[in-house]
């Protein structure tokens, strides 16, 4: 396999990850500005993919454009509000709660994209609760939220 074929295959894998952020493959194709048939060709790595389509798709999905184009270590879980950074201490609490809920065996995450969406939503929930309430957030109760969200 030559370099171009390898690139297209890996791009197709990244596109599949991004597609999971949409309700359907058709919705992802629409966000990219192409037909579902053309989008399937992108996923298969059988055609050249225009950078404008990748840009539209990355923007709509809230993922890092550079990661989508080139792969590598760029952070896929870009917060939808690019003017606000994620708080590491809050994410640590959220991830510990998610791991705890998973350990119980009744939580199965549909995809990495859905896992990251839930983590971001819980991050925002914890920040808002800490901001608006004098009572600390009960991380054990977050397990119940996580169980409901994973179904």
PDB file of C-alpha atoms in Angstrom:
ATOM      1  CA  UNK A   1       0.000   0.000   0.000  1.00  0.00           C
ATOM      2  CA  UNK A   2       1.462   3.380  -0.960  1.00  0.00           C
ATOM      3  CA  UNK A   3       1.442   6.535   1.151  1.00  0.00           C
ATOM      4  CA  UNK A   4      -1.663   7.998  -0.505  1.00  0.00           C
ATOM      5  CA  UNK A   5      -3.666   4.805   0.015  1.00  0.00           C
ATOM      6  CA  UNK A   6      -2.551   4.679   3.646  1.00  0.00           C
ATOM      7  CA  UNK A   7      -3.523   8.327   4.151  1.00  0.00           C
ATOM      8  CA  UNK A   8      -6.963   7.783   2.614  1.00  0.00           C
ATOM      9  CA  UNK A   9      -7.600   4.669   4.725  1.00  0.00           C
ATOM     10  CA  UNK A  10      -6.610   6.502   7.922  1.00  0.00           C
ATOM     11  CA  UNK A  11      -8.678   9.544   6.916  1.00  0.00           C
ATOM     12  CA  UNK A  12     -11.646   7.210   6.434  1.00  0.00           C
ATOM     13  CA  UNK A  13     -11.117   5.891   9.975  1.00  0.00           C
ATOM     14  CA  UNK A  14     -11.080   9.436  11.392  1.00  0.00           C
ATOM     15  CA  UNK A  15     -14.172  10.283   9.348  1.00  0.00           C
ATOM     16  CA  UNK A  16     -15.946   7.256  10.839  1.00  0.00           C
ATOM     17  CA  UNK A  17     -15.138   8.543  14.344  1.00  0.00           C
ATOM     18  CA  UNK A  18     -16.527  11.967  13.452  1.00  0.00           C
ATOM     19  CA  UNK A  19     -19.603  10.435  11.804  1.00  0.00           C
ATOM     20  CA  UNK A  20     -20.523   8.866  15.161  1.00  0.00           C
ATOM     21  CA  UNK A  21     -21.086  12.396  16.496  1.00  0.00           C
ATOM     22  CA  UNK A  22     -24.034  12.835  14.128  1.00  0.00           C
ATOM     23  CA  UNK A  23     -27.458  11.189  14.316  1.00  0.00           C
ATOM     24  CA  UNK A  24     -26.842   9.523  10.939  1.00  0.00           C
ATOM     25  CA  UNK A  25     -24.322   9.188   8.156  1.00  0.00           C
ATOM     26  CA  UNK A  26     -26.641  11.357   6.033  1.00  0.00           C
ATOM     27  CA  UNK A  27     -26.471  14.123   8.615  1.00  0.00           C
ATOM     28  CA  UNK A  28     -22.666  13.964   8.580  1.00  0.00           C
ATOM     29  CA  UNK A  29     -22.665  14.103   4.782  1.00  0.00           C
ATOM     30  CA  UNK A  30     -24.986  17.089   4.848  1.00  0.00           C
ATOM     31  CA  UNK A  31     -22.707  18.868   7.330  1.00  0.00           C
ATOM     32  CA  UNK A  32     -19.783  18.223   4.973  1.00  0.00           C
ATOM     33  CA  UNK A  33     -21.790  19.565   2.031  1.00  0.00           C
ATOM     34  CA  UNK A  34     -21.893  16.349  -0.012  1.00  0.00           C
ATOM     35  CA  UNK A  35     -24.301  13.533  -0.784  1.00  0.00           C
ATOM     36  CA  UNK A  36     -24.338  10.403   1.343  1.00  0.00           C
ATOM     37  CA  UNK A  37     -23.058   8.491  -1.690  1.00  0.00           C
ATOM     38  CA  UNK A  38     -20.039  10.803  -1.997  1.00  0.00           C
ATOM     39  CA  UNK A  39     -19.488  10.681   1.774  1.00  0.00           C
ATOM     40  CA  UNK A  40     -19.395   6.863   1.590  1.00  0.00           C
ATOM     41  CA  UNK A  41     -16.572   7.207  -0.936  1.00  0.00           C
ATOM     42  CA  UNK A  42     -14.711   9.446   1.543  1.00  0.00           C
ATOM     43  CA  UNK A  43     -15.145   6.807   4.234  1.00  0.00           C
ATOM     44  CA  UNK A  44     -13.917   4.076   1.896  1.00  0.00           C
ATOM     45  CA  UNK A  45     -10.878   6.123   0.903  1.00  0.00           C
ATOM     46  CA  UNK A  46     -11.675   5.755  -2.782  1.00  0.00           C
ATOM     47  CA  UNK A  47     -11.705   9.465  -3.741  1.00  0.00           C
ATOM     48  CA  UNK A  48      -9.861  12.681  -3.044  1.00  0.00           C
ATOM     49  CA  UNK A  49     -11.562  14.597  -0.237  1.00  0.00           C
ATOM     50  CA  UNK A  50     -11.838  18.382  -0.599  1.00  0.00           C
ATOM     51  CA  UNK A  51     -10.433  20.294   2.344  1.00  0.00           C
ATOM     52  CA  UNK A  52     -13.515  22.547   2.434  1.00  0.00           C
ATOM     53  CA  UNK A  53     -15.695  19.517   3.138  1.00  0.00           C
ATOM     54  CA  UNK A  54     -13.389  18.394   5.934  1.00  0.00           C
ATOM     55  CA  UNK A  55     -13.460  21.911   7.380  1.00  0.00           C
ATOM     56  CA  UNK A  56     -17.285  21.993   7.348  1.00  0.00           C
ATOM     57  CA  UNK A  57     -17.471  18.549   8.918  1.00  0.00           C
ATOM     58  CA  UNK A  58     -14.915  19.322  11.653  1.00  0.00           C
ATOM     59  CA  UNK A  59     -16.663  22.575  12.485  1.00  0.00           C
ATOM     60  CA  UNK A  60     -20.110  20.963  12.657  1.00  0.00           C
ATOM     61  CA  UNK A  61     -18.872  18.042  14.755  1.00  0.00           C
ATOM     62  CA  UNK A  62     -16.787  20.196  17.121  1.00  0.00           C
ATOM     63  CA  UNK A  63     -13.568  18.307  16.400  1.00  0.00           C
ATOM     64  CA  UNK A  64     -10.086  19.577  15.731  1.00  0.00           C
ATOM     65  CA  UNK A  65      -9.702  20.307  12.011  1.00  0.00           C
ATOM     66  CA  UNK A  66      -5.970  19.529  12.016  1.00  0.00           C
ATOM     67  CA  UNK A  67      -6.630  16.144  13.635  1.00  0.00           C
ATOM     68  CA  UNK A  68      -9.296  15.323  11.066  1.00  0.00           C
ATOM     69  CA  UNK A  69      -7.006  16.209   8.158  1.00  0.00           C
ATOM     70  CA  UNK A  70      -3.735  14.748   9.388  1.00  0.00           C
ATOM     71  CA  UNK A  71      -4.355  12.567  12.424  1.00  0.00           C
ATOM     72  CA  UNK A  72      -1.694  12.616  15.084  1.00  0.00           C
ATOM     73  CA  UNK A  73      -1.977  13.723  18.656  1.00  0.00           C
ATOM     74  CA  UNK A  74      -4.407  16.626  18.324  1.00  0.00           C
ATOM     75  CA  UNK A  75      -7.217  16.507  20.850  1.00  0.00           C
ATOM     76  CA  UNK A  76     -10.413  15.129  19.326  1.00  0.00           C
ATOM     77  CA  UNK A  77     -12.524  16.194  22.308  1.00  0.00           C
ATOM     78  CA  UNK A  78     -12.495  19.903  21.533  1.00  0.00           C
ATOM     79  CA  UNK A  79     -15.007  21.669  23.723  1.00  0.00           C
ATOM     80  CA  UNK A  80     -17.842  23.116  21.615  1.00  0.00           C
ATOM     81  CA  UNK A  81     -17.288  26.515  23.234  1.00  0.00           C
ATOM     82  CA  UNK A  82     -13.815  27.304  21.929  1.00  0.00           C
ATOM     83  CA  UNK A  83     -13.594  30.381  24.154  1.00  0.00           C
ATOM     84  CA  UNK A  84     -13.553  28.274  27.297  1.00  0.00           C
ATOM     85  CA  UNK A  85     -11.034  25.635  28.268  1.00  0.00           C
ATOM     86  CA  UNK A  86     -11.906  22.435  30.048  1.00  0.00           C
ATOM     87  CA  UNK A  87     -10.945  22.387  33.712  1.00  0.00           C
ATOM     88  CA  UNK A  88      -8.600  19.491  34.419  1.00  0.00           C
ATOM     89  CA  UNK A  89      -9.763  19.088  38.029  1.00  0.00           C
ATOM     90  CA  UNK A  90     -13.403  18.838  36.967  1.00  0.00           C
ATOM     91  CA  UNK A  91     -12.597  16.425  34.121  1.00  0.00           C
ATOM     92  CA  UNK A  92     -10.695  14.246  36.575  1.00  0.00           C
ATOM     93  CA  UNK A  93     -13.751  14.085  38.849  1.00  0.00           C
ATOM     94  CA  UNK A  94     -16.038  13.363  35.890  1.00  0.00           C
ATOM     95  CA  UNK A  95     -13.803  10.622  34.493  1.00  0.00           C
ATOM     96  CA  UNK A  96     -13.494   8.994  37.912  1.00  0.00           C
ATOM     97  CA  UNK A  97     -17.285   8.957  38.184  1.00  0.00           C
ATOM     98  CA  UNK A  98     -17.582   7.503  34.672  1.00  0.00           C
ATOM     99  CA  UNK A  99     -15.017   4.805  35.462  1.00  0.00           C
ATOM    100  CA  UNK A 100     -16.833   4.002  38.707  1.00  0.00           C
ATOM    101  CA  UNK A 101     -20.138   3.628  36.878  1.00  0.00           C
ATOM    102  CA  UNK A 102     -18.479   1.407  34.267  1.00  0.00           C
ATOM    103  CA  UNK A 103     -17.007  -0.847  36.941  1.00  0.00           C
ATOM    104  CA  UNK A 104     -20.510  -1.741  38.087  1.00  0.00           C
ATOM    105  CA  UNK A 105     -20.946  -3.528  34.763  1.00  0.00           C
ATOM    106  CA  UNK A 106     -24.228  -2.000  33.632  1.00  0.00           C
ATOM    107  CA  UNK A 107     -22.784   0.852  31.579  1.00  0.00           C
ATOM    108  CA  UNK A 108     -21.715   0.375  27.971  1.00  0.00           C
ATOM    109  CA  UNK A 109     -20.704   3.410  25.929  1.00  0.00           C
ATOM    110  CA  UNK A 110     -21.871   3.296  22.314  1.00  0.00           C
ATOM    111  CA  UNK A 111     -18.696   4.809  20.876  1.00  0.00           C
ATOM    112  CA  UNK A 112     -15.676   6.917  21.822  1.00  0.00           C
ATOM    113  CA  UNK A 113     -17.486   9.950  20.454  1.00  0.00           C
ATOM    114  CA  UNK A 114     -20.524   9.325  22.674  1.00  0.00           C
ATOM    115  CA  UNK A 115     -18.213   8.791  25.659  1.00  0.00           C
ATOM    116  CA  UNK A 116     -16.529  12.154  25.036  1.00  0.00           C
ATOM    117  CA  UNK A 117     -19.881  13.907  24.524  1.00  0.00           C
ATOM    118  CA  UNK A 118     -21.084  12.588  27.878  1.00  0.00           C
ATOM    119  CA  UNK A 119     -17.823  13.598  29.567  1.00  0.00           C
ATOM    120  CA  UNK A 120     -18.157  17.146  28.199  1.00  0.00           C
ATOM    121  CA  UNK A 121     -21.803  17.391  29.253  1.00  0.00           C
ATOM    122  CA  UNK A 122     -20.962  16.173  32.768  1.00  0.00           C
ATOM    123  CA  UNK A 123     -18.016  18.594  32.918  1.00  0.00           C
ATOM    124  CA  UNK A 124     -20.369  21.494  32.208  1.00  0.00           C
ATOM    125  CA  UNK A 125     -22.950  20.122  34.662  1.00  0.00           C
ATOM    126  CA  UNK A 126     -20.409  19.908  37.502  1.00  0.00           C
ATOM    127  CA  UNK A 127     -19.104  23.420  36.822  1.00  0.00           C
ATOM    128  CA  UNK A 128     -22.623  24.836  36.776  1.00  0.00           C
ATOM    129  CA  UNK A 129     -23.581  22.981  39.981  1.00  0.00           C
ATOM    130  CA  UNK A 130     -20.450  24.184  41.763  1.00  0.00           C
ATOM    131  CA  UNK A 131     -21.121  27.726  40.602  1.00  0.00           C
ATOM    132  CA  UNK A 132     -24.795  27.844  41.562  1.00  0.00           C
ATOM    133  CA  UNK A 133     -24.929  25.769  44.724  1.00  0.00           C
ATOM    134  CA  UNK A 134     -23.228  25.839  48.085  1.00  0.00           C
ATOM    135  CA  UNK A 135     -23.762  22.076  48.308  1.00  0.00           C
ATOM    136  CA  UNK A 136     -20.958  20.059  46.726  1.00  0.00           C
ATOM    137  CA  UNK A 137     -21.787  17.878  43.728  1.00  0.00           C
ATOM    138  CA  UNK A 138     -22.441  14.296  44.768  1.00  0.00           C
ATOM    139  CA  UNK A 139     -20.180  12.390  42.404  1.00  0.00           C
ATOM    140  CA  UNK A 140     -21.702   9.072  43.483  1.00  0.00           C
ATOM    141  CA  UNK A 141     -25.058  10.291  42.197  1.00  0.00           C
ATOM    142  CA  UNK A 142     -23.419  11.114  38.874  1.00  0.00           C
ATOM    143  CA  UNK A 143     -23.206   7.346  38.398  1.00  0.00           C
ATOM    144  CA  UNK A 144     -26.995   7.287  38.079  1.00  0.00           C
ATOM    145  CA  UNK A 145     -26.865  10.043  35.444  1.00  0.00           C
ATOM    146  CA  UNK A 146     -24.157   8.129  33.577  1.00  0.00           C
ATOM    147  CA  UNK A 147     -26.209   4.920  33.646  1.00  0.00           C
ATOM    148  CA  UNK A 148     -29.231   6.739  32.226  1.00  0.00           C
ATOM    149  CA  UNK A 149     -27.160   8.472  29.533  1.00  0.00           C
ATOM    150  CA  UNK A 150     -25.519   5.249  28.401  1.00  0.00           C
ATOM    151  CA  UNK A 151     -28.831   3.520  27.581  1.00  0.00           C
TER     152      UNK A 151
END
